[in-house]
Amino acid sequence: MLFVCYPKCSTCQKAAKWLEAQGVAVTVRDIKQDNPTEQELRDWHRMSGLPLKRFFNTSGLQYKALGLKDKLPQMSEDEQFALLATDGMLVKRPLLIGEDFALPGFKQAEWEDKLKKD
């Protein structure tokens, strides 16, 4: 499994500790150093079954600085994917990526549920 995170983020740190406690082996990827590509984001979005907005870090400084709260509704999906691919700090983190799922953000109950099934 792939664990995409920002090491300085407290939620990412909490998720990493939780994964370790569960004995889940992951490959760690720093989202700031190795930003997801547009194709990866498209694949992850499809696997998640979630609205694309869930992949935006809506509480992040970049999101607010760019005024995305007001701009996103007018943007096409293609424009949103292209924007997400420009800066890892715009992407919701952490992301847990499995063979057939993608979970943006750490919601322990969701992660527990998904890992039990797989």
Coordinates of N, CA, C and O in Angstrom, one line a residue:
M1 N 0.8 -1.2 0.0 CA 0.0 0.0 0.0 C 0.9 1.2 0.0 O 2.0 1.2 0.5
L2 N 0.3 2.3 -0.6 CA 1.0 3.6 -0.6 C 0.4 4.5 0.4 O -0.8 4.7 0.4
F3 N 1.3 5.2 1.1 CA 0.9 6.2 2.1 C 1.5 7.5 1.7 O 2.7 7.7 1.8
V4 N 0.6 8.4 1.2 CA 1.1 9.7 0.7 C 0.8 10.7 1.8 O -0.4 10.8 2.2
C5 N 1.8 11.3 2.2 CA 1.7 12.2 3.4 C 2.6 13.4 3.3 O 3.5 13.5 2.5
Y6 N 2.4 14.3 4.3 CA 3.3 15.4 4.5 C 3.9 15.2 5.9 O 3.1 15.3 6.9
P7 N 5.2 14.8 6.0 CA 5.7 14.4 7.3 C 5.5 15.4 8.5 O 5.4 15.0 9.6
K8 N 5.4 16.7 8.2 CA 5.2 17.7 9.2 C 3.7 17.9 9.7 O 3.5 18.5 10.7
C9 N 2.8 17.2 9.0 CA 1.4 17.3 9.3 C 1.0 16.4 10.5 O 1.3 15.2 10.4
S10 N 0.4 17.0 11.5 CA 0.1 16.2 12.7 C -0.9 15.1 12.3 O -0.8 14.0 12.9
T11 N -1.9 15.3 11.4 CA -2.8 14.2 11.1 C -2.1 13.1 10.3 O -2.4 11.9 10.6
C12 N -1.1 13.5 9.5 CA -0.3 12.4 8.8 C 0.5 11.6 9.8 O 0.6 10.4 9.7
Q13 N 1.0 12.3 10.8 CA 1.8 11.6 11.8 C 0.9 10.6 12.6 O 1.3 9.5 12.9
K14 N -0.3 11.1 13.0 CA -1.3 10.3 13.7 C -1.6 9.0 12.9 O -1.7 7.9 13.4
A15 N -1.9 9.3 11.6 CA -2.2 8.1 10.7 C -1.1 7.2 10.5 O -1.3 5.9 10.6
A16 N 0.1 7.7 10.4 CA 1.3 6.8 10.3 C 1.5 5.9 11.6 O 1.7 4.7 11.5
K17 N 1.3 6.5 12.7 CA 1.3 5.8 14.0 C 0.2 4.7 14.1 O 0.4 3.6 14.5
W18 N -1.0 5.1 13.6 CA -2.1 4.1 13.6 C -1.8 3.0 12.7 O -2.0 1.8 13.1
L19 N -1.3 3.2 11.5 CA -0.9 2.2 10.5 C 0.1 1.2 11.1 O 0.0 0.0 11.0
E20 N 1.1 1.8 11.8 CA 2.2 1.0 12.4 C 1.6 0.1 13.5 O 1.9 -1.1 13.6
A21 N 0.7 0.7 14.3 CA 0.1 -0.1 15.4 C -0.8 -1.2 14.8 O -0.9 -2.3 15.5
Q22 N -1.3 -1.0 13.6 CA -2.1 -2.1 13.0 C -1.3 -3.1 12.3 O -1.8 -4.1 11.8
G23 N 0.0 -2.8 12.2 CA 0.9 -3.7 11.5 C 0.8 -3.7 10.0 O 1.1 -4.6 9.3
V24 N 0.3 -2.5 9.5 CA 0.1 -2.4 8.1 C 1.4 -1.8 7.4 O 1.9 -0.8 7.8
A25 N 1.9 -2.6 6.5 CA 3.2 -2.2 5.8 C 2.8 -1.2 4.6 O 1.9 -1.5 3.8
V26 N 3.5 -0.1 4.6 CA 3.2 0.9 3.6 C 4.5 1.4 3.0 O 5.5 1.4 3.6
T27 N 4.4 1.9 1.8 CA 5.5 2.7 1.2 C 5.1 4.1 1.4 O 4.0 4.6 1.0
V28 N 6.0 4.9 2.0 CA 5.7 6.3 2.3 C 6.2 7.2 1.2 O 7.3 7.0 0.7
R29 N 5.4 8.2 0.9 CA 5.7 9.1 -0.2 C 5.4 10.5 0.3 O 4.2 10.8 0.8
D30 N 6.4 11.4 0.3 CA 6.2 12.8 0.8 C 5.5 13.6 -0.3 O 6.0 13.8 -1.4
I31 N 4.3 14.1 0.0 CA 3.5 14.7 -1.0 C 4.1 16.1 -1.5 O 3.8 16.5 -2.6
K32 N 4.9 16.7 -0.6 CA 5.5 18.0 -1.0 C 6.7 17.7 -2.0 O 6.9 18.5 -2.9
Q33 N 7.4 16.7 -1.7 CA 8.6 16.4 -2.5 C 8.3 15.6 -3.8 O 8.9 15.8 -4.8
D34 N 7.2 14.8 -3.8 CA 6.8 14.0 -4.9 C 5.3 14.1 -5.1 O 4.5 13.3 -4.7
N35 N 4.9 15.2 -5.7 CA 3.5 15.5 -5.9 C 2.8 14.5 -6.8 O 3.4 14.0 -7.8
P36 N 1.6 14.1 -6.5 CA 0.9 13.2 -7.3 C 0.7 13.8 -8.7 O 0.5 15.0 -8.9
T37 N 0.8 12.9 -9.7 CA 0.6 13.4 -11.1 C -0.9 13.5 -11.4 O -1.8 12.9 -10.6
E38 N -1.3 14.1 -12.5 CA -2.7 14.3 -12.8 C -3.3 12.9 -13.0 O -4.4 12.6 -12.6
Q39 N -2.6 12.0 -13.7 CA -3.1 10.6 -13.9 C -3.3 9.9 -12.6 O -4.3 9.2 -12.4
E40 N -2.3 10.0 -11.7 CA -2.5 9.3 -10.4 C -3.8 9.8 -9.7 O -4.6 9.1 -9.2
L41 N -3.9 11.2 -9.7 CA -5.1 11.8 -9.1 C -6.4 11.3 -9.7 O -7.3 11.0 -9.0
R42 N -6.4 11.2 -11.0 CA -7.6 10.7 -11.7 C -7.9 9.2 -11.3 O -9.0 8.9 -11.0
D43 N -6.8 8.4 -11.3 CA -7.0 7.0 -10.9 C -7.5 6.9 -9.4 O -8.4 6.1 -9.1
W44 N -6.9 7.6 -8.5 CA -7.3 7.6 -7.1 C -8.7 8.1 -6.9 O -9.4 7.5 -6.1
H45 N -9.0 9.1 -7.6 CA -10.4 9.7 -7.5 C -11.4 8.6 -7.9 O -12.4 8.3 -7.3
R46 N -11.1 7.9 -9.1 CA -12.0 6.9 -9.6 C -12.1 5.8 -8.6 O -13.2 5.3 -8.3
M47 N -11.0 5.3 -8.0 CA -11.0 4.2 -7.0 C -11.8 4.6 -5.7 O -12.3 3.7 -5.1
S48 N -11.7 5.9 -5.4 CA -12.3 6.3 -4.1 C -13.8 6.3 -4.2 O -14.5 6.1 -3.1
G49 N -14.4 6.6 -5.3 CA -15.8 6.8 -5.4 C -16.4 8.0 -4.7 O -17.6 8.2 -4.5
L50 N -15.4 9.0 -4.4 CA -15.8 10.2 -3.7 C -15.9 11.4 -4.6 O -15.3 11.4 -5.7
P51 N -16.6 12.4 -4.2 CA -16.6 13.7 -5.0 C -15.1 14.2 -5.1 O -14.3 14.1 -4.1
L52 N -14.8 14.8 -6.2 CA -13.4 15.3 -6.4 C -13.0 16.3 -5.3 O -11.9 16.4 -4.9
K53 N -14.0 17.1 -4.8 CA -13.7 18.1 -3.8 C -13.0 17.4 -2.5 O -12.2 18.1 -1.9
R54 N -13.3 16.2 -2.3 CA -12.7 15.5 -1.1 C -11.2 15.3 -1.3 O -10.5 15.0 -0.3
F55 N -10.7 15.6 -2.5 CA -9.2 15.5 -2.7 C -8.5 16.8 -2.6 O -7.3 16.9 -2.7
F56 N -9.2 17.8 -2.3 CA -8.6 19.1 -2.0 C -8.4 19.3 -0.5 O -9.3 19.0 0.3
N57 N -7.3 19.9 -0.2 CA -6.9 20.2 1.2 C -7.6 21.6 1.5 O -7.0 22.6 1.4
T58 N -8.9 21.5 1.8 CA -9.7 22.8 2.0 C -9.3 23.6 3.1 O -9.6 24.8 3.2
S59 N -8.5 23.1 4.1 CA -8.0 23.9 5.2 C -6.6 24.4 5.0 O -6.0 25.0 5.9
G60 N -6.0 24.1 3.8 CA -4.6 24.5 3.6 C -4.5 25.9 3.2 O -5.4 26.6 2.7
L61 N -3.2 26.4 3.4 CA -2.9 27.8 3.1 C -3.1 28.1 1.6 O -3.6 29.1 1.2
Q62 N -2.6 27.1 0.7 CA -2.7 27.3 -0.7 C -4.1 27.4 -1.2 O -4.4 28.2 -2.1
Y63 N -5.0 26.6 -0.7 CA -6.4 26.5 -1.1 C -7.0 27.9 -0.8 O -7.7 28.5 -1.6
K64 N -6.7 28.4 0.4 CA -7.3 29.7 0.8 C -6.6 30.9 0.0 O -7.3 31.8 -0.4
A65 N -5.3 30.8 -0.2 CA -4.6 31.9 -0.9 C -5.1 32.0 -2.4 O -5.2 33.1 -2.9
L66 N -5.5 30.9 -3.0 CA -6.0 30.9 -4.3 C -7.5 31.1 -4.4 O -8.0 31.2 -5.5
G67 N -8.1 31.3 -3.3 CA -9.6 31.5 -3.3 C -10.4 30.4 -3.9 O -11.4 30.6 -4.6
L68 N -9.9 29.2 -3.7 CA -10.6 28.0 -4.4 C -12.0 27.7 -3.9 O -12.8 27.1 -4.7
K69 N -12.3 28.2 -2.7 CA -13.7 27.9 -2.2 C -14.7 28.5 -3.3 O -15.7 27.9 -3.5
D70 N -14.4 29.7 -3.8 CA -15.3 30.3 -4.8 C -15.0 29.9 -6.2 O -15.9 29.9 -7.0
K71 N -13.8 29.5 -6.5 CA -13.4 29.2 -7.9 C -13.8 27.7 -8.3 O -14.1 27.5 -9.5
L72 N -13.6 26.8 -7.4 CA -13.9 25.4 -7.7 C -15.2 25.1 -8.4 O -15.2 24.3 -9.4
P73 N -16.3 25.6 -7.9 CA -17.6 25.3 -8.5 C -17.7 25.7 -10.0 O -18.4 25.0 -10.7
Q74 N -16.9 26.7 -10.4 CA -16.9 27.1 -11.8 C -15.9 26.3 -12.7 O -15.9 26.5 -13.9
M75 N -15.0 25.6 -12.0 CA -14.0 24.9 -12.8 C -14.4 23.5 -13.3 O -15.2 22.8 -12.6
S76 N -14.0 23.1 -14.4 CA -14.3 21.8 -14.9 C -13.5 20.8 -14.2 O -12.5 21.1 -13.5
E77 N -13.8 19.5 -14.3 CA -13.1 18.5 -13.6 C -11.6 18.4 -14.1 O -10.7 18.2 -13.3
D78 N -11.5 18.6 -15.4 CA -10.1 18.6 -16.0 C -9.3 19.7 -15.4 O -8.1 19.5 -15.1
E79 N -9.9 20.9 -15.2 CA -9.1 22.0 -14.7 C -8.8 21.7 -13.2 O -7.7 22.0 -12.7
Q80 N -9.7 21.1 -12.5 CA -9.4 20.7 -11.1 C -8.3 19.7 -11.0 O -7.4 19.9 -10.1
F81 N -8.3 18.7 -11.8 CA -7.2 17.7 -11.8 C -5.9 18.4 -12.1 O -4.9 18.1 -11.4
A82 N -5.9 19.2 -13.1 CA -4.6 19.9 -13.5 C -4.1 20.8 -12.4 O -2.9 20.8 -12.1
L83 N -5.0 21.5 -11.7 CA -4.6 22.3 -10.6 C -4.0 21.5 -9.4 O -3.0 21.8 -8.9
L84 N -4.7 20.4 -9.1 CA -4.2 19.5 -8.0 C -2.8 19.0 -8.3 O -2.0 18.9 -7.4
A85 N -2.5 18.7 -9.5 CA -1.3 18.2 -9.9 C -0.1 19.2 -9.9 O 1.1 18.8 -9.9
T86 N -0.4 20.5 -9.7 CA 0.6 21.5 -9.7 C 1.3 21.6 -8.3 O 2.4 22.1 -8.2
D87 N 0.6 21.2 -7.2 CA 1.1 21.4 -5.9 C 0.6 20.4 -4.9 O -0.6 20.4 -4.7
G88 N 1.4 19.6 -4.3 CA 1.0 18.6 -3.4 C 0.3 19.2 -2.2 O -0.5 18.5 -1.5
M89 N 0.6 20.4 -1.9 CA 0.0 21.0 -0.7 C -1.5 21.3 -0.9 O -2.2 21.7 0.0
L90 N -2.0 21.3 -2.2 CA -3.4 21.4 -2.4 C -4.2 20.1 -2.2 O -5.4 20.2 -2.1
V91 N -3.5 19.0 -2.2 CA -4.1 17.7 -2.1 C -4.4 17.3 -0.6 O -3.5 17.5 0.2
K92 N -5.6 16.8 -0.4 CA -5.9 16.3 0.9 C -5.0 15.2 1.3 O -4.7 14.3 0.5
R93 N -4.6 15.2 2.5 CA -3.6 14.2 3.0 C -4.0 13.8 4.5 O -4.7 14.6 5.1
P94 N -3.6 12.7 4.9 CA -2.8 11.7 4.1 C -3.8 11.0 3.1 O -5.0 11.0 3.2
L95 N -3.1 10.3 2.2 CA -3.8 9.4 1.3 C -3.3 8.0 1.5 O -2.1 7.7 1.6
L96 N -4.3 7.0 1.6 CA -3.9 5.6 1.7 C -4.4 5.0 0.4 O -5.6 5.0 0.1
I97 N -3.5 4.4 -0.4 CA -3.8 3.9 -1.7 C -3.5 2.4 -1.7 O -2.4 2.0 -1.4
G98 N -4.6 1.6 -2.0 CA -4.4 0.2 -2.1 C -4.6 -0.2 -3.6 O -4.7 0.7 -4.4
E99 N -4.7 -1.5 -3.8 CA -4.8 -2.0 -5.2 C -6.1 -1.5 -5.8 O -6.2 -1.2 -7.0
D100 N -7.2 -1.4 -5.0 CA -8.5 -1.1 -5.6 C -9.2 0.0 -4.8 O -10.4 0.1 -4.8
F101 N -8.5 0.8 -4.0 CA -9.1 1.8 -3.2 C -8.2 3.0 -3.0 O -7.0 2.8 -3.1
A102 N -8.8 4.1 -2.7 CA -8.0 5.3 -2.3 C -8.8 6.1 -1.2 O -10.0 6.3 -1.4
L103 N -8.1 6.3 -0.1 CA -8.8 7.0 1.0 C -8.1 8.4 1.3 O -7.0 8.4 1.8
P104 N -8.7 9.5 0.9 CA -8.1 10.8 1.2 C -8.5 11.3 2.6 O -9.7 11.2 3.0
G105 N -7.5 11.7 3.4 CA -7.8 12.2 4.7 C -7.8 11.0 5.7 O -8.1 9.9 5.2
F106 N -7.5 11.3 6.9 CA -7.5 10.2 7.9 C -8.7 10.2 8.7 O -8.9 11.0 9.6
K107 N -9.6 9.3 8.4 CA -10.8 9.0 9.2 C -10.6 7.6 9.7 O -10.8 6.6 8.9
Q108 N -10.3 7.4 10.9 CA -9.9 6.1 11.4 C -11.0 5.0 11.1 O -10.6 3.9 10.7
A109 N -12.2 5.3 11.3 CA -13.3 4.3 11.1 C -13.3 3.9 9.6 O -13.4 2.7 9.4
E110 N -13.1 4.8 8.7 CA -13.1 4.5 7.3 C -11.9 3.6 7.0 O -12.0 2.6 6.2
W111 N -10.8 3.9 7.5 CA -9.5 3.2 7.3 C -9.7 1.8 7.9 O -9.3 0.8 7.2
E112 N -10.2 1.7 9.1 CA -10.4 0.4 9.7 C -11.3 -0.5 8.9 O -11.0 -1.7 8.6
D113 N -12.4 0.1 8.4 CA -13.4 -0.6 7.6 C -12.7 -1.2 6.3 O -12.9 -2.3 6.0
K114 N -12.0 -0.3 5.7 CA -11.4 -0.7 4.4 C -10.3 -1.8 4.6 O -10.2 -2.7 3.8
L115 N -9.5 -1.7 5.6 CA -8.4 -2.6 5.9 C -8.9 -4.0 6.3 O -8.3 -5.0 6.1
K116 N -10.1 -4.0 7.0 CA -10.7 -5.3 7.4 C -11.1 -6.1 6.2 O -11.1 -7.3 6.1
K117 N -11.6 -5.3 5.1 CA -12.2 -6.0 3.9 C -11.1 -6.5 3.1 O -11.3 -7.4 2.3
D118 N -9.9 -5.9 3.1 CA -8.8 -6.3 2.2 C -7.8 -7.2 2.9 O -7.7 -7.5 3.9

